Each structure stands twice: as structure tokens, then as C-alpha cells.
Amino acid sequence: ETGVTQTPRHLVMGMTNKKSLKCEQHLGHNAMYWYKQSAKKPLELMFVYNFKEQTENNSVPSRFSPECPNSSHLFLHLHTLQPEDSALYLCASSPTRSGGASGELFFGEGSRLTVL
Amino acid sequence: RKEVEQDPGPFNVPEGATVAFNCTYSNSASQSFFWYRQDCRKEPKLLMSVYSSGNEDGRFTAQLNRASQYISLLIRDSKLSDSATYLCVVSRGSTLGRLYFGRGTQLTVWP
């Protein structure tokens, strides 16, 4: 069982819809991340939160809006997306933003998004 | 130029074979290096960190050449369960927020 849980696992939405992705980590970590994984492309960092504060926004379009109410939960609010936003969205956590002892990111299984 | 470039793959090898993956990174200021493994339709997981002196974990050996900005992963005695995509990952600084992932190299081990 993964220590990072993402819901929903699959999401299909129209370009005018509003939806949200949820991530919860049960590892006691203080840093959380959103990554985007598109076919045949490297993972792209979207946002980083450290102790609930956003520390990185990797030039992500405003149609993606993150929210981090506490160190265990991370949301990605989606509105007026484009078909090219279809991808696997991965949440990750780490003990701290500087990685802790091993420099390891713990990923959730991802939310596969299809925008029609 | 991409931050991290990997062998395009895919690699298809028989059980028991030795296979090597290569990776280059573009920024000489990079400080930390990792190999992650991603199974089909699953999340990436850390396979091993890569240290300057090289390091080994069972059948897996990782090497780093800072002068050439080159990282390698060697898998000996391949198992069917090694079939996955291997991601080369580089961090510029102490923050994990700036991890750069390669596209990955797909490995299939056949019986």
C-alpha cells in the first residue's frame, strides 16, 4: 500500500468543466509536489509546497490551481483545461524540501486525466 | 539542450544478460543524482542514489563521471522482474524541488 494516495485515479472532463485532484500522504512528510507526466516526455515539476507554503511554481498556466491546506493534503484544481493537458498527474512527498536523508521522493500512483 | 538525456531504448534482453543504461546531464552545477524505476502504469520509485565514487546495490551498479557529466546504471544477471522504465534524475541543489527527470529508458527482460 502506497504512503501517498491520489484520487481519482482516472478523470475525464470537458474543457469547460471544473474538477479537482486530491493527494494525501500518510508518511509525516512536510514537502509535497505536483508533477505532470505526458507520453514520451520527462516528468515535469509543476508545484512544490514546503510546510504548506508554495515554494515553486514552474510557470504553470493559471488554469491549474494548487491548494495545500496542511502538510498531509494537496489539491490541484482544474478549470477550462485544454486537450493537451491530458496526462498523468503525479503527487509526491518528501520529509522536507531538501529531501531528508536519502533524497527520495515518494510518489502516488497518479491521476490519469483526459480532457475532451 | 535538455537537462537530462538518456539512451532512447527500448532494450530487450534475455534473462541473465547484463545491460547498461547511460545518461548525460547538461548543467555542471548539478549536485545529486538518482536512478528511479517506473513499472508500467505505476508510479516512479527510487532505485538508488548515485555517488561520486560509484556504488553498488546487489545486481545494480551506478557510476558517476562529473567531468563528462555522465551517469550510468549497470544491471547484471537480469531478471524478468527488472522489466520497467529506468529514469535518470538529477538535482541541482539541496532542494528536491528542482529535480530534473530524463525521459526514461524502457527495459524488457524476456525468458
mmCIF file of N, CA and C in Angstrom, chain A:
data_model
loop_
_atom_site.group_PDB
_atom_site.id
_atom_site.type_symbol
_atom_site.label_atom_id
_atom_site.label_comp_id
_atom_site.label_asym_id
_atom_site.label_seq_id
_atom_site.Cartn_x
_atom_site.Cartn_y
_atom_site.Cartn_z
ATOM 1 N N GLU A 1 0.854 -1.196 0.000
ATOM 2 C CA GLU A 1 0.000 0.000 0.000
ATOM 3 C C GLU A 1 0.888 1.244 0.000
ATOM 4 N N THR A 2 0.611 2.147 -0.931
ATOM 5 C CA THR A 2 1.407 3.337 -1.057
ATOM 6 C C THR A 2 1.131 4.295 0.095
ATOM 7 N N GLY A 3 2.178 5.031 0.520
ATOM 8 C CA GLY A 3 2.005 6.033 1.566
ATOM 9 C C GLY A 3 1.435 7.328 1.024
ATOM 10 N N VAL A 4 1.340 7.435 -0.292
ATOM 11 C CA VAL A 4 0.781 8.629 -0.926
ATOM 12 C C VAL A 4 -0.405 8.170 -1.768
ATOM 13 N N THR A 5 -1.566 8.696 -1.462
ATOM 14 C CA THR A 5 -2.804 8.274 -2.105
ATOM 15 C C THR A 5 -3.366 9.396 -2.957
ATOM 16 N N GLN A 6 -3.698 9.067 -4.189
ATOM 17 C CA GLN A 6 -4.278 10.069 -5.087
ATOM 18 C C GLN A 6 -5.669 9.637 -5.527
ATOM 19 N N THR A 7 -6.567 10.600 -5.584
ATOM 20 C CA THR A 7 -7.905 10.358 -6.119
ATOM 21 C C THR A 7 -8.346 11.542 -6.967
ATOM 22 N N PRO A 8 -9.127 11.316 -8.017
ATOM 23 C CA PRO A 8 -9.455 9.994 -8.547
ATOM 24 C C PRO A 8 -8.275 9.414 -9.320
ATOM 25 N N ARG A 9 -8.316 8.149 -9.591
ATOM 26 C CA ARG A 9 -7.249 7.537 -10.385
ATOM 27 C C ARG A 9 -7.415 7.858 -11.863
ATOM 28 N N HIS A 10 -8.656 8.023 -12.282
ATOM 29 C CA HIS A 10 -8.935 8.365 -13.676
ATOM 30 C C HIS A 10 -9.996 9.464 -13.696
ATOM 31 N N LEU A 11 -9.824 10.393 -14.617
ATOM 32 C CA LEU A 11 -10.765 11.510 -14.729
ATOM 33 C C LEU A 11 -10.878 11.920 -16.185
ATOM 34 N N VAL A 12 -12.129 12.018 -16.646
ATOM 35 C CA VAL A 12 -12.395 12.521 -17.982
ATOM 36 C C VAL A 12 -13.214 13.789 -17.813
ATOM 37 N N MET A 13 -12.802 14.861 -18.426
ATOM 38 C CA MET A 13 -13.536 16.112 -18.282
ATOM 39 C C MET A 13 -13.557 16.900 -19.583
ATOM 40 N N GLY A 14 -14.579 17.691 -19.718
ATOM 41 C CA GLY A 14 -14.681 18.587 -20.856
ATOM 42 C C GLY A 14 -13.913 19.860 -20.586
ATOM 43 N N MET A 15 -13.698 20.624 -21.623
ATOM 44 C CA MET A 15 -12.877 21.831 -21.495
ATOM 45 C C MET A 15 -13.530 22.895 -20.620
ATOM 46 N N THR A 16 -14.823 22.813 -20.428
ATOM 47 C CA THR A 16 -15.481 23.835 -19.617
ATOM 48 C C THR A 16 -15.726 23.384 -18.176
ATOM 49 N N ASN A 17 -15.383 22.151 -17.877
ATOM 50 C CA ASN A 17 -15.618 21.626 -16.529
ATOM 51 C C ASN A 17 -14.641 22.193 -15.510
ATOM 52 N N LYS A 18 -15.030 22.048 -14.243
ATOM 53 C CA LYS A 18 -14.110 22.299 -13.128
ATOM 54 C C LYS A 18 -14.032 21.029 -12.301
ATOM 55 N N LYS A 19 -12.833 20.571 -12.054
ATOM 56 C CA LYS A 19 -12.634 19.364 -11.260
ATOM 57 C C LYS A 19 -11.416 19.570 -10.369
ATOM 58 N N SER A 20 -11.235 18.653 -9.435
ATOM 59 C CA SER A 20 -10.060 18.724 -8.560
ATOM 60 C C SER A 20 -9.435 17.361 -8.394
ATOM 61 N N LEU A 21 -8.126 17.355 -8.304
ATOM 62 C CA LEU A 21 -7.367 16.155 -7.958
ATOM 63 C C LEU A 21 -6.951 16.286 -6.500
ATOM 64 N N LYS A 22 -6.971 15.145 -5.811
ATOM 65 C CA LYS A 22 -6.625 15.155 -4.392
ATOM 66 C C LYS A 22 -5.449 14.234 -4.128
ATOM 67 N N CYS A 23 -4.613 14.657 -3.219
ATOM 68 C CA CYS A 23 -3.461 13.858 -2.810
ATOM 69 C C CYS A 23 -3.370 13.891 -1.292
ATOM 70 N N GLU A 24 -3.131 12.730 -0.707
ATOM 71 C CA GLU A 24 -2.955 12.642 0.747
ATOM 72 C C GLU A 24 -1.747 11.769 1.035
ATOM 73 N N GLN A 25 -0.881 12.254 1.913
ATOM 74 C CA GLN A 25 0.276 11.434 2.271
ATOM 75 C C GLN A 25 0.212 11.078 3.758
ATOM 76 N N HIS A 26 0.562 9.813 4.024
ATOM 77 C CA HIS A 26 0.466 9.262 5.381
ATOM 78 C C HIS A 26 1.851 9.006 5.957
ATOM 79 N N LEU A 27 2.827 9.761 5.484
ATOM 80 C CA LEU A 27 4.225 9.493 5.829
ATOM 81 C C LEU A 27 4.803 10.514 6.806
ATOM 82 N N GLY A 28 4.019 11.505 7.169
ATOM 83 C CA GLY A 28 4.513 12.540 8.075
ATOM 84 C C GLY A 28 5.490 13.491 7.416
ATOM 85 N N HIS A 29 5.456 13.584 6.094
ATOM 86 C CA HIS A 29 6.361 14.466 5.361
ATOM 87 C C HIS A 29 5.869 15.906 5.394
ATOM 88 N N ASN A 30 6.808 16.816 5.113
ATOM 89 C CA ASN A 30 6.453 18.234 5.134
ATOM 90 C C ASN A 30 6.481 18.896 3.765
ATOM 91 N N ALA A 31 6.972 18.217 2.776
ATOM 92 C CA ALA A 31 7.015 18.784 1.432
ATOM 93 C C ALA A 31 6.157 17.938 0.500
ATOM 94 N N MET A 32 5.417 18.602 -0.366
ATOM 95 C CA MET A 32 4.570 17.905 -1.331
ATOM 96 C C MET A 32 4.703 18.559 -2.698
ATOM 97 N N TYR A 33 4.498 17.756 -3.726
ATOM 98 C CA TYR A 33 4.798 18.180 -5.093
ATOM 99 C C TYR A 33 3.692 17.715 -6.050
ATOM 100 N N TRP A 34 3.491 18.490 -7.097
ATOM 101 C CA TRP A 34 2.718 18.015 -8.251
ATOM 102 C C TRP A 34 3.648 17.925 -9.449
ATOM 103 N N TYR A 35 3.600 16.762 -10.131
ATOM 104 C CA TYR A 35 4.330 16.553 -11.370
ATOM 105 C C TYR A 35 3.345 16.188 -12.469
ATOM 106 N N LYS A 36 3.709 16.516 -13.705
ATOM 107 C CA LYS A 36 2.932 16.116 -14.870
ATOM 108 C C LYS A 36 3.773 15.162 -15.701
ATOM 109 N N GLN A 37 3.172 14.032 -16.100
ATOM 110 C CA GLN A 37 3.869 13.081 -16.958
ATOM 111 C C GLN A 37 3.054 12.861 -18.220
ATOM 112 N N SER A 38 3.565 13.373 -19.335
ATOM 113 C CA SER A 38 2.929 13.184 -20.640
ATOM 114 C C SER A 38 3.646 12.084 -21.389
ATOM 115 N N ALA A 39 2.952 11.518 -22.350
ATOM 116 C CA ALA A 39 3.542 10.436 -23.143
ATOM 117 C C ALA A 39 4.830 10.914 -23.816
ATOM 118 N N LYS A 40 5.863 10.099 -23.696
ATOM 119 C CA LYS A 40 7.135 10.332 -24.363
ATOM 120 C C LYS A 40 7.812 11.633 -23.938
ATOM 121 N N LYS A 41 7.466 12.134 -22.761
ATOM 122 C CA LYS A 41 8.124 13.334 -22.222
ATOM 123 C C LYS A 41 8.598 13.049 -20.813
ATOM 124 N N PRO A 42 9.613 13.773 -20.365
ATOM 125 C CA PRO A 42 10.051 13.597 -18.972
ATOM 126 C C PRO A 42 9.010 14.130 -17.992
ATOM 127 N N LEU A 43 9.096 13.672 -16.758
ATOM 128 C CA LEU A 43 8.261 14.265 -15.713
ATOM 129 C C LEU A 43 8.568 15.756 -15.600
ATOM 130 N N GLU A 44 7.502 16.534 -15.496
ATOM 131 C CA GLU A 44 7.658 17.976 -15.377
ATOM 132 C C GLU A 44 7.172 18.423 -14.006
ATOM 133 N N LEU A 45 8.037 19.098 -13.277
ATOM 134 C CA LEU A 45 7.626 19.648 -11.995
ATOM 135 C C LEU A 45 6.626 20.783 -12.235
ATOM 136 N N MET A 46 5.530 20.769 -11.455
ATOM 137 C CA MET A 46 4.544 21.850 -11.566
ATOM 138 C C MET A 46 4.641 22.769 -10.343
ATOM 139 N N PHE A 47 4.428 22.182 -9.168
ATOM 140 C CA PHE A 47 4.383 22.979 -7.940
ATOM 141 C C PHE A 47 5.090 22.245 -6.814
ATOM 142 N N VAL A 48 5.643 23.030 -5.882
ATOM 143 C CA VAL A 48 6.231 22.495 -4.666
ATOM 144 C C VAL A 48 5.660 23.246 -3.479
ATOM 145 N N TYR A 49 5.294 22.500 -2.456
ATOM 146 C CA TYR A 49 4.859 23.092 -1.188
ATOM 147 C C TYR A 49 5.756 22.566 -0.078
ATOM 148 N N ASN A 50 6.180 23.466 0.793
ATOM 149 C CA ASN A 50 7.000 23.103 1.933
ATOM 150 C C ASN A 50 6.344 23.681 3.183
ATOM 151 N N PHE A 51 5.966 22.824 4.112
ATOM 152 C CA PHE A 51 5.244 23.272 5.298
ATOM 153 C C PHE A 51 4.049 24.167 4.901
ATOM 154 N N LYS A 52 3.280 23.700 3.967
ATOM 155 C CA LYS A 52 2.038 24.310 3.466
ATOM 156 C C LYS A 52 2.260 25.558 2.622
ATOM 157 N N GLU A 53 3.463 26.018 2.492
ATOM 158 C CA GLU A 53 3.723 27.227 1.708
ATOM 159 C C GLU A 53 4.247 26.860 0.319
ATOM 160 N N GLN A 54 3.714 27.518 -0.689
ATOM 161 C CA GLN A 54 4.187 27.229 -2.038
ATOM 162 C C GLN A 54 5.580 27.814 -2.234
ATOM 163 N N THR A 55 6.514 26.993 -2.641
ATOM 164 C CA THR A 55 7.882 27.448 -2.832
ATOM 165 C C THR A 55 8.319 27.397 -4.289
ATOM 166 N N GLU A 56 7.565 26.684 -5.128
ATOM 167 C CA GLU A 56 7.917 26.615 -6.545
ATOM 168 C C GLU A 56 6.637 26.624 -7.369
ATOM 169 N N ASN A 57 6.638 27.418 -8.421
ATOM 170 C CA ASN A 57 5.602 27.350 -9.447
ATOM 171 C C ASN A 57 6.369 27.378 -10.750
ATOM 172 N N ASN A 58 6.376 26.259 -11.419
ATOM 173 C CA ASN A 58 7.227 26.122 -12.591
ATOM 174 C C ASN A 58 6.530 26.650 -13.844
ATOM 175 N N SER A 59 6.123 27.921 -13.768
ATOM 176 C CA SER A 59 5.466 28.581 -14.908
ATOM 177 C C SER A 59 4.251 27.797 -15.392
ATOM 178 N N VAL A 60 3.459 27.355 -14.453
ATOM 179 C CA VAL A 60 2.274 26.568 -14.791
ATOM 180 C C VAL A 60 1.117 27.517 -15.129
ATOM 181 N N PRO A 61 0.359 27.223 -16.191
ATOM 182 C CA PRO A 61 -0.788 28.084 -16.547
ATOM 183 C C PRO A 61 -1.785 28.184 -15.407
ATOM 184 N N SER A 62 -2.460 29.307 -15.347
ATOM 185 C CA SER A 62 -3.364 29.578 -14.222
ATOM 186 C C SER A 62 -4.590 28.681 -14.224
ATOM 187 N N ARG A 63 -4.828 27.931 -15.293
ATOM 188 C CA ARG A 63 -5.954 27.002 -15.295
ATOM 189 C C ARG A 63 -5.698 25.818 -14.344
ATOM 190 N N PHE A 64 -4.462 25.716 -13.849
ATOM 191 C CA PHE A 64 -4.120 24.767 -12.798
ATOM 192 C C PHE A 64 -3.902 25.561 -11.511
ATOM 193 N N SER A 65 -4.668 25.241 -10.481
ATOM 194 C CA SER A 65 -4.582 25.998 -9.240
ATOM 195 C C SER A 65 -4.358 25.048 -8.075
ATOM 196 N N PRO A 66 -3.186 25.083 -7.454
ATOM 197 C CA PRO A 66 -2.926 24.176 -6.341
ATOM 198 C C PRO A 66 -3.440 24.737 -5.024
ATOM 199 N N GLU A 67 -3.652 23.809 -4.091
ATOM 200 C CA GLU A 67 -4.056 24.203 -2.743
ATOM 201 C C GLU A 67 -3.454 23.216 -1.767
ATOM 202 N N CYS A 68 -2.875 23.714 -0.696
ATOM 203 C CA CYS A 68 -2.271 22.850 0.310
ATOM 204 C C CYS A 68 -2.753 23.285 1.689
ATOM 205 N N PRO A 69 -3.854 22.721 2.165
ATOM 206 C CA PRO A 69 -4.416 23.154 3.447
ATOM 207 C C PRO A 69 -3.583 22.742 4.656
ATOM 208 N N ASN A 70 -2.842 21.656 4.523
ATOM 209 C CA ASN A 70 -1.958 21.205 5.601
ATOM 210 C C ASN A 70 -0.876 20.327 4.985
ATOM 211 N N SER A 71 0.066 19.903 5.780
ATOM 212 C CA SER A 71 1.220 19.178 5.233
ATOM 213 C C SER A 71 0.866 17.808 4.688
ATOM 214 N N SER A 72 -0.343 17.314 4.988
ATOM 215 C CA SER A 72 -0.718 15.967 4.547
ATOM 216 C C SER A 72 -1.581 15.957 3.296
ATOM 217 N N HIS A 73 -2.120 17.096 2.915
ATOM 218 C CA HIS A 73 -3.065 17.141 1.803
ATOM 219 C C HIS A 73 -2.646 18.167 0.764
ATOM 220 N N LEU A 74 -2.853 17.773 -0.476
ATOM 221 C CA LEU A 74 -2.541 18.656 -1.596
ATOM 222 C C LEU A 74 -3.618 18.468 -2.651
ATOM 223 N N PHE A 75 -4.104 19.576 -3.180
ATOM 224 C CA PHE A 75 -5.117 19.528 -4.224
ATOM 225 C C PHE A 75 -4.595 20.214 -5.480
ATOM 226 N N LEU A 76 -5.153 19.811 -6.605
ATOM 227 C CA LEU A 76 -4.903 20.513 -7.852
ATOM 228 C C LEU A 76 -6.268 20.785 -8.484
ATOM 229 N N HIS A 77 -6.665 22.040 -8.461
ATOM 230 C CA HIS A 77 -7.953 22.438 -9.024
ATOM 231 C C HIS A 77 -7.781 22.734 -10.512
ATOM 232 N N LEU A 78 -8.700 22.191 -11.294
ATOM 233 C CA LEU A 78 -8.598 22.256 -12.747
ATOM 234 C C LEU A 78 -9.807 22.996 -13.326
ATOM 235 N N HIS A 79 -9.579 23.935 -14.205
ATOM 236 C CA HIS A 79 -10.707 24.604 -14.866
ATOM 237 C C HIS A 79 -10.305 25.088 -16.241
ATOM 238 N N THR A 80 -11.228 24.975 -17.153
ATOM 239 C CA THR A 80 -11.045 25.345 -18.572
ATOM 240 C C THR A 80 -9.747 24.786 -19.131
ATOM 241 N N LEU A 81 -9.576 23.476 -18.956
ATOM 242 C CA LEU A 81 -8.368 22.831 -19.465
ATOM 243 C C LEU A 81 -8.447 22.643 -20.975
ATOM 244 N N GLN A 82 -7.289 22.316 -21.546
ATOM 245 C CA GLN A 82 -7.161 22.068 -22.971
ATOM 246 C C GLN A 82 -6.851 20.592 -23.202
ATOM 247 N N PRO A 83 -7.165 20.078 -24.383
ATOM 248 C CA PRO A 83 -6.856 18.653 -24.649
ATOM 249 C C PRO A 83 -5.387 18.312 -24.417
ATOM 250 N N GLU A 84 -4.491 19.258 -24.659
ATOM 251 C CA GLU A 84 -3.059 18.968 -24.461
ATOM 252 C C GLU A 84 -2.679 18.846 -22.992
ATOM 253 N N ASP A 85 -3.628 19.152 -22.094
ATOM 254 C CA ASP A 85 -3.384 18.955 -20.667
ATOM 255 C C ASP A 85 -3.620 17.512 -20.245
ATOM 256 N N SER A 86 -4.124 16.699 -21.153
ATOM 257 C CA SER A 86 -4.317 15.283 -20.854
ATOM 258 C C SER A 86 -2.968 14.659 -20.538
ATOM 259 N N ALA A 87 -2.879 14.020 -19.375
ATOM 260 C CA ALA A 87 -1.607 13.472 -18.909
ATOM 261 C C ALA A 87 -1.842 12.711 -17.613
ATOM 262 N N LEU A 88 -0.769 12.143 -17.098
ATOM 263 C CA LEU A 88 -0.782 11.542 -15.762
ATOM 264 C C LEU A 88 -0.252 12.585 -14.787
ATOM 265 N N TYR A 89 -1.022 12.900 -13.774
ATOM 266 C CA TYR A 89 -0.601 13.891 -12.778
ATOM 267 C C TYR A 89 -0.202 13.143 -11.511
ATOM 268 N N LEU A 90 1.044 13.314 -11.163
ATOM 269 C CA LEU A 90 1.625 12.585 -10.041
ATOM 270 C C LEU A 90 1.871 13.526 -8.871
ATOM 271 N N CYS A 91 1.442 13.078 -7.713
ATOM 272 C CA CYS A 91 1.736 13.779 -6.477
ATOM 273 C C CYS A 91 2.912 13.072 -5.808
ATOM 274 N N ALA A 92 3.740 13.817 -5.125
ATOM 275 C CA ALA A 92 4.866 13.223 -4.409
ATOM 276 C C ALA A 92 5.078 13.956 -3.099
ATOM 277 N N SER A 93 5.760 13.293 -2.181
ATOM 278 C CA SER A 93 6.112 13.948 -0.926
ATOM 279 C C SER A 93 7.546 13.573 -0.549
ATOM 280 N N SER A 94 8.115 14.370 0.321
ATOM 281 C CA SER A 94 9.438 14.076 0.873
ATOM 282 C C SER A 94 9.487 14.650 2.284
ATOM 283 N N PRO A 95 10.396 14.139 3.115
ATOM 284 C CA PRO A 95 10.426 14.610 4.508
ATOM 285 C C PRO A 95 10.512 16.118 4.629
ATOM 286 N N THR A 96 11.400 16.697 3.854
ATOM 287 C CA THR A 96 11.483 18.154 3.789
ATOM 288 C C THR A 96 11.795 18.516 2.354
ATOM 289 N N ARG A 97 11.791 19.764 2.066
ATOM 290 C CA ARG A 97 12.077 20.210 0.707
ATOM 291 C C ARG A 97 13.500 19.851 0.308
ATOM 292 N N SER A 98 14.371 19.720 1.273
ATOM 293 C CA SER A 98 15.749 19.359 0.946
ATOM 294 C C SER A 98 15.958 17.857 0.973
ATOM 295 N N GLY A 99 14.895 17.112 1.142
ATOM 296 C CA GLY A 99 14.968 15.697 0.823
ATOM 297 C C GLY A 99 15.225 14.735 1.951
ATOM 298 N N GLY A 100 15.643 15.245 3.105
ATOM 299 C CA GLY A 100 15.881 14.275 4.163
ATOM 300 C C GLY A 100 17.126 13.454 3.900
ATOM 301 N N ALA A 101 17.195 12.293 4.496
ATOM 302 C CA ALA A 101 18.426 11.520 4.473
ATOM 303 C C ALA A 101 18.743 10.958 3.087
ATOM 304 N N SER A 102 17.732 10.481 2.370
ATOM 305 C CA SER A 102 18.013 9.743 1.143
ATOM 306 C C SER A 102 17.775 10.547 -0.121
ATOM 307 N N GLY A 103 17.198 11.726 -0.011
ATOM 308 C CA GLY A 103 16.876 12.468 -1.221
ATOM 309 C C GLY A 103 15.784 11.804 -2.021
ATOM 310 N N GLU A 104 14.895 11.084 -1.362
ATOM 311 C CA GLU A 104 13.905 10.296 -2.069
ATOM 312 C C GLU A 104 12.555 10.996 -2.107
ATOM 313 N N LEU A 105 11.950 10.945 -3.276
ATOM 314 C CA LEU A 105 10.571 11.386 -3.440
ATOM 315 C C LEU A 105 9.680 10.159 -3.403
ATOM 316 N N PHE A 106 8.562 10.282 -2.693
ATOM 317 C CA PHE A 106 7.591 9.199 -2.643
ATOM 318 C C PHE A 106 6.383 9.619 -3.472
ATOM 319 N N PHE A 107 6.124 8.872 -4.529
ATOM 320 C CA PHE A 107 5.061 9.236 -5.452
ATOM 321 C C PHE A 107 3.784 8.477 -5.151
ATOM 322 N N GLY A 108 2.662 9.127 -5.449
ATOM 323 C CA GLY A 108 1.392 8.424 -5.525
ATOM 324 C C GLY A 108 1.282 7.735 -6.875
ATOM 325 N N GLU A 109 0.213 6.952 -7.063
ATOM 326 C CA GLU A 109 0.054 6.209 -8.308
ATOM 327 C C GLU A 109 -0.432 7.073 -9.456
ATOM 328 N N GLY A 110 -0.825 8.298 -9.153
ATOM 329 C CA GLY A 110 -1.173 9.226 -10.214
ATOM 330 C C GLY A 110 -2.655 9.284 -10.517
ATOM 331 N N SER A 111 -3.046 10.399 -11.089
ATOM 332 C CA SER A 111 -4.406 10.586 -11.602
ATOM 333 C C SER A 111 -4.291 10.790 -13.106
ATOM 334 N N ARG A 112 -4.888 9.871 -13.853
ATOM 335 C CA ARG A 112 -4.806 9.962 -15.321
ATOM 336 C C ARG A 112 -5.951 10.823 -15.815
ATOM 337 N N LEU A 113 -5.609 11.950 -16.387
ATOM 338 C CA LEU A 113 -6.598 12.938 -16.816
ATOM 339 C C LEU A 113 -6.738 12.944 -18.326
ATOM 340 N N THR A 114 -7.972 12.912 -18.784
ATOM 341 C CA THR A 114 -8.265 13.057 -20.214
ATOM 342 C C THR A 114 -9.184 14.249 -20.380
ATOM 343 N N VAL A 115 -8.767 15.190 -21.190
ATOM 344 C CA VAL A 115 -9.576 16.388 -21.467
ATOM 345 C C VAL A 115 -10.129 16.280 -22.878
ATOM 346 N N LEU A 116 -11.445 16.297 -22.971
ATOM 347 C CA LEU A 116 -12.088 16.137 -24.280
ATOM 348 C C LEU A 116 -12.391 17.485 -24.919
#
